[in-house]
mmCIF file of C-alpha atoms in Angstrom:
data_model
loop_
_atom_site.group_PDB
_atom_site.id
_atom_site.type_symbol
_atom_site.label_atom_id
_atom_site.label_comp_id
_atom_site.label_asym_id
_atom_site.label_seq_id
_atom_site.Cartn_x
_atom_site.Cartn_y
_atom_site.Cartn_z
ATOM 1 C CA MET G 8 -1.995 22.539 14.474
ATOM 2 C CA VAL G 9 -5.719 22.234 13.713
ATOM 3 C CA GLU G 10 -7.998 25.230 14.145
ATOM 4 C CA VAL G 11 -11.803 24.945 13.906
ATOM 5 C CA ARG G 12 -13.856 28.024 13.120
ATOM 6 C CA GLU G 13 -17.611 28.425 12.971
ATOM 7 C CA VAL G 14 -18.632 29.519 9.483
ATOM 8 C CA LYS G 15 -19.752 33.158 9.614
ATOM 9 C CA THR G 16 -18.205 35.207 6.822
ATOM 10 C CA ARG G 17 -18.900 34.891 3.116
ATOM 11 C CA ARG G 18 -15.355 33.739 2.555
ATOM 12 C CA GLU G 19 -15.819 30.958 5.112
ATOM 13 C CA GLN G 20 -19.099 29.993 3.421
ATOM 14 C CA ARG G 21 -17.312 29.698 0.076
ATOM 15 C CA GLU G 22 -14.595 27.597 1.692
ATOM 16 C CA PHE G 23 -17.235 25.358 3.272
ATOM 17 C CA LEU G 24 -19.052 24.824 -0.049
ATOM 18 C CA SER G 25 -15.896 24.410 -2.136
ATOM 19 C CA PHE G 26 -13.925 22.070 0.123
ATOM 20 C CA PRO G 27 -15.391 18.720 -1.121
ATOM 21 C CA LEU G 28 -15.146 19.972 -4.715
ATOM 22 C CA ASP G 29 -11.413 20.493 -4.224
ATOM 23 C CA LEU G 30 -10.931 17.349 -2.139
ATOM 24 C CA TYR G 31 -12.425 15.121 -4.839
ATOM 25 C CA ARG G 32 -11.156 17.019 -7.857
ATOM 26 C CA GLY G 33 -10.416 14.447 -10.560
ATOM 27 C CA SER G 34 -12.403 11.650 -8.889
ATOM 28 C CA LYS G 35 -14.495 9.624 -11.315
ATOM 29 C CA PHE G 36 -16.825 8.541 -8.513
ATOM 30 C CA PHE G 37 -17.681 11.864 -6.855
ATOM 31 C CA VAL G 38 -20.757 13.720 -8.156
ATOM 32 C CA PRO G 39 -21.090 17.294 -6.879
ATOM 33 C CA PRO G 40 -24.377 18.780 -5.740
ATOM 34 C CA LEU G 41 -25.547 21.837 -7.623
ATOM 35 C CA TYR G 42 -23.565 24.687 -6.114
ATOM 36 C CA ALA G 43 -26.486 27.112 -6.354
ATOM 37 C CA ASP G 44 -28.722 24.712 -4.392
ATOM 38 C CA GLU G 45 -26.130 24.232 -1.642
ATOM 39 C CA LYS G 46 -25.571 27.980 -1.391
ATOM 40 C CA LYS G 47 -29.270 28.535 -0.590
ATOM 41 C CA MET G 48 -28.815 27.337 2.981
ATOM 42 C CA PHE G 49 -26.865 30.492 3.806
ATOM 43 C CA SER G 50 -29.757 32.726 2.735
ATOM 44 C CA ARG G 51 -31.985 34.349 5.344
ATOM 45 C CA ASN G 52 -35.157 32.790 3.941
ATOM 46 C CA PHE G 53 -33.776 29.241 3.736
ATOM 47 C CA VAL G 54 -36.724 26.852 3.781
ATOM 48 C CA TYR G 55 -35.517 24.827 6.793
ATOM 49 C CA ASN G 56 -34.845 27.777 9.083
ATOM 50 C CA ASP G 57 -38.364 27.530 10.498
ATOM 51 C CA CYS G 58 -37.872 23.972 11.794
ATOM 52 C CA CYS G 59 -34.124 23.633 12.368
ATOM 53 C CA ASP G 60 -31.255 25.146 14.317
ATOM 54 C CA TRP G 61 -27.973 24.648 12.529
ATOM 55 C CA THR G 62 -24.437 25.851 12.052
ATOM 56 C CA CYS G 63 -21.267 24.894 10.179
ATOM 57 C CA TRP G 64 -17.568 24.667 10.967
ATOM 58 C CA ASN G 65 -14.387 24.651 8.901
ATOM 59 C CA ALA G 66 -11.163 23.053 10.094
ATOM 60 C CA TYR G 67 -7.779 24.484 9.104
ATOM 61 C CA ARG G 68 -4.426 22.744 9.208
ATOM 62 C CA ASP G 69 -1.574 25.286 9.204
ATOM 63 C CA GLY G 70 -3.895 27.924 7.807
ATOM 64 C CA LYS G 71 -5.268 25.786 4.947
ATOM 65 C CA ILE G 72 -8.795 24.354 5.014
ATOM 66 C CA ALA G 73 -8.660 20.636 5.795
ATOM 67 C CA GLY G 74 -12.234 19.670 6.679
ATOM 68 C CA ARG G 75 -15.789 20.758 7.332
ATOM 69 C CA ILE G 76 -18.905 19.630 9.209
ATOM 70 C CA GLN G 77 -22.478 20.834 9.708
ATOM 71 C CA GLY G 78 -24.586 20.393 12.829
ATOM 72 C CA ILE G 79 -28.397 20.385 12.678
ATOM 73 C CA ILE G 80 -31.067 20.172 15.339
ATOM 74 C CA GLN G 81 -34.196 19.092 13.492
ATOM 75 C CA ARG G 82 -36.819 20.341 15.895
ATOM 76 C CA ALA G 83 -39.748 18.797 14.001
ATOM 77 C CA SER G 84 -38.095 15.375 14.112
ATOM 78 C CA ASN G 85 -37.199 15.691 17.797
ATOM 79 C CA GLU G 86 -40.720 16.778 18.705
ATOM 80 C CA LYS G 87 -42.214 13.950 16.680
ATOM 81 C CA ARG G 88 -40.039 11.287 18.300
ATOM 82 C CA LYS G 89 -39.644 12.878 21.753
ATOM 83 C CA GLU G 90 -35.857 12.937 21.342
ATOM 84 C CA LYS G 91 -32.952 15.311 21.910
ATOM 85 C CA ARG G 92 -30.832 14.590 18.886
ATOM 86 C CA ALA G 93 -28.326 16.644 16.935
ATOM 87 C CA ARG G 94 -27.520 15.565 13.387
ATOM 88 C CA PHE G 95 -24.150 15.894 11.708
ATOM 89 C CA CYS G 96 -23.839 16.106 7.953
ATOM 90 C CA ARG G 97 -21.737 17.651 5.182
ATOM 91 C CA PHE G 98 -18.738 16.071 6.880
ATOM 92 C CA ASP G 99 -15.641 16.010 4.695
ATOM 93 C CA THR G 100 -12.012 15.819 5.670
ATOM 94 C CA ILE G 101 -8.521 15.029 4.542
ATOM 95 C CA ASP G 102 -7.177 11.720 5.837
ATOM 96 C CA ASP G 103 -6.148 13.139 9.190
ATOM 97 C CA PRO G 104 -7.868 11.792 12.342
ATOM 98 C CA GLU G 105 -6.875 14.934 14.245
ATOM 99 C CA VAL G 106 -8.942 17.062 11.850
ATOM 100 C CA SER G 107 -11.968 14.785 12.273
ATOM 101 C CA ARG G 108 -11.565 14.806 16.061
ATOM 102 C CA ALA G 109 -11.478 18.604 16.116
ATOM 103 C CA LEU G 110 -14.541 18.927 13.858
ATOM 104 C CA PHE G 111 -16.636 16.464 15.832
ATOM 105 C CA GLY G 112 -15.464 18.068 19.076
ATOM 106 C CA ALA G 113 -16.919 21.393 17.927
ATOM 107 C CA PHE G 114 -20.133 19.749 16.755
ATOM 108 C CA GLU G 115 -20.641 17.761 19.972
ATOM 109 C CA ALA G 116 -19.910 20.759 22.197
ATOM 110 C CA TRP G 117 -22.507 22.765 20.264
ATOM 111 C CA ALA G 118 -25.052 19.946 20.555
ATOM 112 C CA LEU G 119 -24.556 19.728 24.316
ATOM 113 C CA SER G 120 -24.878 23.506 24.659
ATOM 114 C CA LYS G 121 -28.275 23.193 22.964
ATOM 115 C CA GLY G 122 -29.436 20.555 25.451
ATOM 116 C CA MET G 123 -29.056 17.552 23.149
ATOM 117 C CA ASP G 124 -28.082 14.132 24.496
ATOM 118 C CA THR G 125 -27.474 12.174 21.266
ATOM 119 C CA ALA G 126 -25.504 12.762 18.074
ATOM 120 C CA CYS G 127 -26.408 10.979 14.842
ATOM 121 C CA GLY G 128 -25.739 11.111 11.142
ATOM 122 C CA PRO G 129 -24.875 11.773 8.477
ATOM 123 C CA LEU G 130 -28.428 13.155 8.273
ATOM 124 C CA SER G 131 -29.335 16.494 6.767
ATOM 125 C CA PHE G 132 -32.335 18.781 7.225
ATOM 126 C CA SER G 133 -34.681 16.085 5.867
ATOM 127 C CA ASP G 134 -34.547 12.784 4.018
ATOM 128 C CA LEU G 135 -34.974 14.714 0.757
ATOM 129 C CA GLU G 136 -31.261 15.495 0.945
ATOM 130 C CA ARG G 137 -28.089 13.445 0.845
ATOM 131 C CA GLU G 138 -27.659 11.189 3.865
ATOM 132 C CA GLY G 139 -25.639 8.248 5.093
ATOM 133 C CA LEU G 140 -21.896 7.557 5.081
ATOM 134 C CA LEU G 141 -20.701 5.366 2.228
ATOM 135 C CA VAL G 142 -19.225 2.153 3.706
ATOM 136 C CA GLU G 143 -19.339 -0.126 0.636
ATOM 137 C CA GLY G 144 -19.108 0.692 -3.055
ATOM 138 C CA PHE G 145 -16.198 3.114 -3.116
ATOM 139 C CA ASP G 146 -15.397 2.037 -6.681
ATOM 140 C CA GLN G 147 -18.902 2.827 -7.929
ATOM 141 C CA PRO G 148 -20.072 6.113 -9.469
ATOM 142 C CA GLN G 149 -22.532 7.854 -7.204
ATOM 143 C CA THR G 150 -25.950 9.057 -8.191
ATOM 144 C CA PHE G 151 -26.675 12.782 -8.211
ATOM 145 C CA GLU G 152 -28.957 12.303 -5.202
ATOM 146 C CA GLU G 153 -26.291 10.832 -2.920
ATOM 147 C CA GLN G 154 -22.878 11.802 -1.588
ATOM 148 C CA TYR G 155 -19.516 10.150 -2.174
ATOM 149 C CA ASN G 156 -16.885 9.850 0.523
ATOM 150 C CA ALA G 157 -13.508 8.159 0.819
ATOM 151 C CA GLU G 158 -13.109 4.904 2.724
ATOM 152 C CA TYR G 159 -11.178 6.479 5.605
ATOM 153 C CA TYR G 160 -14.230 8.497 6.732
ATOM 154 C CA GLN G 161 -15.712 5.369 8.306
ATOM 155 C CA HIS G 162 -12.561 4.701 10.331
ATOM 156 C CA HIS G 163 -12.394 8.299 11.544
ATOM 157 C CA VAL G 164 -16.041 8.350 12.643
ATOM 158 C CA GLU G 165 -15.952 4.978 14.399
ATOM 159 C CA ALA G 166 -12.706 5.870 16.204
ATOM 160 C CA LEU G 167 -14.619 8.766 17.775
ATOM 161 C CA GLY G 168 -17.126 6.419 19.424
ATOM 162 C CA TYR G 169 -19.901 6.410 16.809
ATOM 163 C CA ALA G 170 -21.686 3.097 16.210
ATOM 164 C CA LYS G 171 -23.992 1.902 13.466
ATOM 165 C CA GLU G 172 -27.657 2.762 13.890
ATOM 166 C CA VAL G 173 -29.075 1.826 10.460
ATOM 167 C CA ASP G 174 -27.836 0.958 6.987
ATOM 168 C CA TRP G 175 -29.229 1.698 3.565
ATOM 169 C CA THR G 176 -28.456 -0.363 0.483
ATOM 170 C CA GLU G 177 -28.424 0.760 -3.144
ATOM 171 C CA SER G 178 -28.984 -1.550 -6.079
ATOM 172 C CA ARG G 179 -29.011 -1.530 -9.844
ATOM 173 C CA ILE G 180 -32.219 -2.934 -11.268
ATOM 174 C CA TYR G 181 -32.217 -4.619 -14.665
ATOM 175 C CA ALA G 182 -35.186 -6.130 -16.447
ATOM 176 C CA PRO G 183 -35.102 -9.932 -16.022
ATOM 177 C CA GLU G 184 -34.468 -12.003 -19.126
ATOM 178 C CA THR G 185 -37.726 -13.884 -18.645
ATOM 179 C CA ASP G 186 -40.855 -13.164 -16.612
ATOM 180 C CA GLU G 187 -41.623 -15.627 -13.856
ATOM 181 C CA GLU G 188 -45.230 -14.535 -14.087
ATOM 182 C CA ASP G 189 -47.334 -12.335 -16.264
ATOM 183 C CA LEU G 190 -47.188 -9.115 -14.279
ATOM 184 C CA ASP G 191 -49.600 -7.325 -16.577
ATOM 185 C CA LYS G 192 -52.314 -9.926 -16.075
ATOM 186 C CA LEU G 193 -51.768 -9.959 -12.325
ATOM 187 C CA THR G 194 -51.889 -6.162 -12.275
ATOM 188 C CA ASP G 195 -55.158 -6.216 -14.194
ATOM 189 C CA PHE G 196 -56.628 -8.677 -11.671
ATOM 190 C CA ILE G 197 -55.582 -6.505 -8.694
ATOM 191 C CA PHE G 198 -56.890 -3.373 -10.352
ATOM 192 C CA ARG G 199 -60.292 -4.945 -11.037
ATOM 193 C CA ARG G 200 -60.526 -6.372 -7.525
ATOM 194 C CA TYR G 201 -59.779 -3.073 -5.761
ATOM 195 C CA LYS G 202 -61.110 -0.710 -8.447
ATOM 196 C CA LEU G 203 -57.735 0.865 -9.149
ATOM 197 C CA HIS G 204 -56.133 2.315 -12.257
ATOM 198 C CA PHE G 205 -52.992 4.079 -13.423
ATOM 199 C CA GLY G 206 -53.334 7.852 -13.407
ATOM 200 C CA PRO G 207 -52.962 9.569 -16.787
ATOM 201 C CA SER G 208 -51.179 12.869 -17.450
ATOM 202 C CA ARG G 209 -50.399 15.010 -20.465
ATOM 203 C CA GLY G 210 -46.978 16.257 -19.382
ATOM 204 C CA THR G 211 -44.990 17.479 -16.389
ATOM 205 C CA ALA G 212 -47.182 20.476 -15.565
ATOM 206 C CA ASP G 213 -50.351 18.398 -15.816
ATOM 207 C CA PHE G 214 -48.790 15.629 -13.730
ATOM 208 C CA LEU G 215 -47.869 18.029 -10.920
ATOM 209 C CA LYS G 216 -51.256 19.742 -11.011
ATOM 210 C CA ARG G 217 -53.125 16.438 -10.801
ATOM 211 C CA TYR G 218 -51.030 14.474 -8.344
ATOM 212 C CA ALA G 219 -48.592 16.603 -6.310
ATOM 213 C CA ASP G 220 -50.918 17.035 -3.314
ATOM 214 C CA GLY G 221 -51.840 13.337 -3.272
ATOM 215 C CA ILE G 222 -48.214 12.272 -3.541
ATOM 216 C CA PHE G 223 -47.168 14.417 -0.573
ATOM 217 C CA GLU G 224 -50.080 13.022 1.440
ATOM 218 C CA ILE G 225 -48.922 9.461 0.695
ATOM 219 C CA LEU G 226 -45.322 10.391 1.502
ATOM 220 C CA ASP G 227 -46.297 11.629 4.948
ATOM 221 C CA LYS G 228 -48.364 8.480 5.593
ATOM 222 C CA SER G 229 -45.999 5.852 4.221
ATOM 223 C CA TYR G 230 -42.721 7.385 5.442
ATOM 224 C CA GLU G 231 -43.936 8.353 8.908
ATOM 225 C CA GLY G 232 -42.207 5.506 10.718
ATOM 226 C CA LEU G 233 -39.030 5.379 8.620
ATOM 227 C CA TYR G 234 -35.675 6.402 10.031
ATOM 228 C CA GLY G 235 -34.804 10.085 9.806
ATOM 229 C CA THR G 236 -37.993 11.281 8.126
ATOM 230 C CA VAL G 237 -39.730 14.526 9.040
ATOM 231 C CA PRO G 238 -43.215 15.875 8.245
ATOM 232 C CA PHE G 239 -43.457 17.875 5.031
ATOM 233 C CA THR G 240 -43.945 21.601 5.355
ATOM 234 C CA GLU G 241 -45.338 23.778 2.575
ATOM 235 C CA GLY G 242 -41.861 25.175 2.041
ATOM 236 C CA MET G 243 -40.383 21.685 1.663
ATOM 237 C CA LYS G 244 -43.062 20.763 -0.867
ATOM 238 C CA LYS G 245 -42.334 23.845 -2.937
ATOM 239 C CA LEU G 246 -38.586 23.219 -2.745
ATOM 240 C CA MET G 247 -38.993 19.645 -3.915
ATOM 241 C CA ILE G 248 -41.256 20.596 -6.825
ATOM 242 C CA ASP G 249 -38.916 23.404 -7.885
ATOM 243 C CA ASN G 250 -35.861 21.130 -7.731
ATOM 244 C CA PHE G 251 -37.432 18.288 -9.705
ATOM 245 C CA ARG G 252 -39.719 20.148 -12.115
ATOM 246 C CA ILE G 253 -37.196 20.164 -14.962
ATOM 247 C CA VAL G 254 -36.530 16.414 -14.758
ATOM 248 C CA ILE G 255 -39.933 14.948 -13.848
ATOM 249 C CA SER G 256 -41.510 13.176 -16.799
ATOM 250 C CA PRO G 257 -44.684 11.061 -16.880
ATOM 251 C CA LYS G 258 -42.583 8.656 -18.937
ATOM 252 C CA TYR G 259 -40.747 7.644 -15.756
ATOM 253 C CA THR G 260 -43.564 7.917 -13.238
ATOM 254 C CA ALA G 261 -46.340 5.623 -12.080
ATOM 255 C CA VAL G 262 -49.351 6.819 -10.095
ATOM 256 C CA ILE G 263 -52.101 4.427 -9.001
ATOM 257 C CA LEU G 264 -55.524 5.870 -8.204
ATOM 258 C CA ASP G 265 -58.627 4.447 -6.544
ATOM 259 C CA GLU G 266 -62.156 4.753 -7.910
ATOM 260 C CA ASN G 267 -62.386 8.263 -6.441
ATOM 261 C CA GLU G 268 -59.200 9.410 -8.216
ATOM 262 C CA ARG G 269 -57.284 9.444 -4.936
ATOM 263 C CA VAL G 270 -53.569 8.565 -5.054
ATOM 264 C CA VAL G 271 -52.907 5.255 -3.282
ATOM 265 C CA CYS G 272 -49.470 4.425 -4.683
ATOM 266 C CA PHE G 273 -46.798 6.232 -6.648
ATOM 267 C CA GLY G 274 -43.241 5.934 -7.750
ATOM 268 C CA PHE G 275 -41.157 8.256 -9.788
ATOM 269 C CA ALA G 276 -37.734 8.136 -11.310
ATOM 270 C CA ILE G 277 -35.679 10.793 -13.032
ATOM 271 C CA PRO G 278 -33.020 10.586 -15.729
ATOM 272 C CA ALA G 279 -29.641 10.035 -14.089
ATOM 273 C CA LEU G 280 -27.877 13.401 -13.893
ATOM 274 C CA ALA G 281 -24.568 12.067 -12.557
ATOM 275 C CA PRO G 282 -23.005 11.525 -16.025
ATOM 276 C CA ALA G 283 -23.559 15.215 -16.784
ATOM 277 C CA LEU G 284 -22.235 16.544 -13.463
ATOM 278 C CA ALA G 285 -19.329 14.184 -12.732
ATOM 279 C CA GLY G 286 -16.045 16.039 -13.157
ATOM 280 C CA THR G 287 -17.670 19.456 -12.767
ATOM 281 C CA ARG G 288 -18.008 21.752 -9.764
ATOM 282 C CA GLY G 289 -21.798 21.689 -9.853
ATOM 283 C CA ARG G 290 -22.132 25.038 -11.620
ATOM 284 C CA TYR G 291 -24.416 25.835 -14.545
ATOM 285 C CA THR G 292 -21.838 26.359 -17.281
ATOM 286 C CA PRO G 293 -22.966 26.160 -20.936
ATOM 287 C CA ARG G 294 -21.178 22.831 -21.309
ATOM 288 C CA THR G 295 -22.787 21.417 -18.161
ATOM 289 C CA LEU G 296 -26.240 22.589 -19.261
ATOM 290 C CA LEU G 297 -25.788 20.896 -22.639
ATOM 291 C CA ARG G 298 -24.763 17.641 -20.940
ATOM 292 C CA LEU G 299 -27.740 17.879 -18.584
ATOM 293 C CA LEU G 300 -30.151 18.344 -21.488
ATOM 294 C CA ARG G 301 -28.709 15.275 -23.223
ATOM 295 C CA CYS G 302 -29.142 13.178 -20.082
ATOM 296 C CA ILE G 303 -32.724 14.379 -19.625
ATOM 297 C CA ARG G 304 -33.755 13.828 -23.229
ATOM 298 C CA ASN G 305 -32.094 10.471 -23.805
ATOM 299 C CA PRO G 306 -31.224 8.799 -20.503
ATOM 300 C CA LYS G 307 -29.395 5.505 -20.385
ATOM 301 C CA ILE G 308 -29.861 5.235 -16.622
ATOM 302 C CA ILE G 309 -32.749 6.336 -14.442
ATOM 303 C CA ASP G 310 -32.604 7.024 -10.709
ATOM 304 C CA LEU G 311 -35.539 5.831 -8.637
ATOM 305 C CA CYS G 312 -36.236 8.752 -6.306
ATOM 306 C CA LEU G 313 -39.373 8.040 -4.306
ATOM 307 C CA VAL G 314 -41.872 5.233 -3.810
ATOM 308 C CA GLY G 315 -44.930 5.491 -1.591
ATOM 309 C CA VAL G 316 -47.914 3.274 -0.826
ATOM 310 C CA ASP G 317 -50.956 4.168 1.246
ATOM 311 C CA PRO G 318 -50.682 1.884 4.316
ATOM 312 C CA GLU G 319 -54.258 0.764 3.614
ATOM 313 C CA TYR G 320 -53.048 -0.868 0.387
ATOM 314 C CA LEU G 321 -49.770 -2.368 1.561
ATOM 315 C CA ASN G 322 -51.130 -5.921 1.624
ATOM 316 C CA ARG G 323 -53.292 -5.675 -1.484
ATOM 317 C CA GLY G 324 -50.645 -6.404 -4.090
ATOM 318 C CA VAL G 325 -50.293 -2.915 -5.553
ATOM 319 C CA SER G 326 -46.519 -3.408 -5.540
ATOM 320 C CA VAL G 327 -47.078 -5.851 -8.397
ATOM 321 C CA ALA G 328 -48.510 -3.024 -10.483
ATOM 322 C CA PHE G 329 -45.567 -0.819 -9.596
ATOM 323 C CA ALA G 330 -43.163 -3.612 -10.581
ATOM 324 C CA SER G 331 -44.994 -3.920 -13.894
ATOM 325 C CA ALA G 332 -44.599 -0.177 -14.501
ATOM 326 C CA ILE G 333 -40.847 -0.330 -13.805
ATOM 327 C CA MET G 334 -40.556 -3.350 -16.083
ATOM 328 C CA HIS G 335 -42.078 -1.364 -18.935
ATOM 329 C CA MET G 336 -39.798 1.607 -18.200
ATOM 330 C CA LEU G 337 -36.765 -0.649 -18.505
ATOM 331 C CA ARG G 338 -37.923 -2.511 -21.584
ATOM 332 C CA ASP G 339 -39.752 0.126 -23.583
ATOM 333 C CA THR G 340 -37.664 3.288 -23.195
ATOM 334 C CA GLY G 341 -34.116 2.196 -24.039
ATOM 335 C CA VAL G 342 -32.941 2.582 -20.442
ATOM 336 C CA GLU G 343 -30.134 0.203 -19.444
ATOM 337 C CA TYR G 344 -30.895 0.007 -15.740
ATOM 338 C CA CYS G 345 -32.418 1.803 -12.767
ATOM 339 C CA GLU G 346 -30.531 2.899 -9.620
ATOM 340 C CA THR G 347 -32.663 2.466 -6.507
ATOM 341 C CA ASN G 348 -30.846 5.050 -4.360
ATOM 342 C CA LEU G 349 -31.357 4.467 -0.625
ATOM 343 C CA ASN G 350 -33.405 1.554 0.705
ATOM 344 C CA LEU G 351 -33.366 0.931 4.452
ATOM 345 C CA GLU G 352 -31.967 -2.528 5.059
ATOM 346 C CA ASP G 353 -35.054 -3.503 7.087
ATOM 347 C CA ASN G 354 -37.612 -2.025 4.670
ATOM 348 C CA TYR G 355 -38.630 -5.448 3.409
ATOM 349 C CA ALA G 356 -41.653 -4.159 1.522
ATOM 350 C CA ILE G 357 -39.418 -2.330 -0.956
ATOM 351 C CA LEU G 358 -36.540 -4.826 -0.892
ATOM 352 C CA ASN G 359 -38.876 -7.698 -1.749
ATOM 353 C CA LEU G 360 -40.069 -5.739 -4.758
ATOM 354 C CA TRP G 361 -36.624 -5.943 -6.348
ATOM 355 C CA HIS G 362 -36.681 -9.755 -6.215
ATOM 356 C CA ARG G 363 -38.780 -9.643 -9.379
ATOM 357 C CA PHE G 364 -35.853 -8.085 -11.236
ATOM 358 C CA ASP G 365 -32.212 -8.741 -11.912
ATOM 359 C CA ALA G 366 -31.094 -6.710 -8.886
ATOM 360 C CA ARG G 367 -27.436 -6.166 -7.992
ATOM 361 C CA GLN G 368 -26.511 -4.418 -4.760
ATOM 362 C CA VAL G 369 -23.692 -1.968 -5.444
ATOM 363 C CA LYS G 370 -23.460 0.337 -2.418
ATOM 364 C CA ARG G 371 -24.176 0.528 1.293
ATOM 365 C CA ARG G 372 -24.513 3.626 3.469
ATOM 366 C CA ARG G 373 -24.644 3.955 7.231
ATOM 367 C CA ALA G 374 -26.123 6.279 9.822
ATOM 368 C CA TYR G 375 -24.222 6.434 13.104
ATOM 369 C CA MET G 376 -25.249 7.302 16.651
ATOM 370 C CA LYS G 377 -23.376 8.340 19.782
ATOM 371 C CA LYS G 378 -24.663 9.213 23.236
ATOM 372 C CA LEU G 379 -23.328 12.543 24.484
ATOM 373 C CA SER G 380 -22.382 13.261 28.087
#
């Protein structure tokens, strides 16, 4: 018998957070989130409480936890798009369709009780968090920024009437053996024509002081029409800066400024943290901290986190300059390759950028949708 309970007690919260860690214990592909970061959502001052309604459920088979799911109503997103959508995320389960059916039944009943007419996901509070169900690349290590799931998840979700809404692809980017064109010269030409230049910085603190506000402004502009995005709040900005401060390095960033020192394009990558966290439970043990420091100081892989271009400059060739910056990152820093993380399959502006490299698609993720009645 399957019993589903809304998560209310501290014990149920611990079960909710620990379930995927136990489910994928020993997996060489699963990379846990930081436990302390996940635990924050159960605090009273959680940053998304001002723009979201949400709750969580655990499923138990014969008294033992067998699955979990979270439901989110992202009010800012619904208001922006004039929709009545409920998002599901943090869905994990044993390979038992009855458990999945019970979890989604609780989620859909909750969504309907809140006046929603559509269910979608996996999508979290914002696109700054893990999203999408893995549907290809089950034999590939995940990045720290994204979630791993077993192949049977897809079959469970689709059997419940959920259909594809969008896909994201993930690729590994290697420096090409030869340049088809001199990117540096082309970059110089574009910069002179539009009076642009790369923004300098003297370290992480200086970088954030100079460019954080401009980067968030570009993010809101360039991501406005993309699937699942929501406007940045001050709390979200602070959360993002706090989460990435330790790993942001000017060495793996590129910021393009106009003649008035205004940010018009940026991209930043971070050292891949997955090698340090794989096989752990996402807790800050001395051993994990040592492995994290090694990854940060001497990365062999970098994860491309965010890319943004002011819409005014989309057709002015600034992507060439960004490609040149990535090329130098790959060739001059000892990095083996770059993981792109999620690229929407119809975001041709970013996908075309990777054609300049030796790009190899390794994973695909999917967001599903179902009309509720």
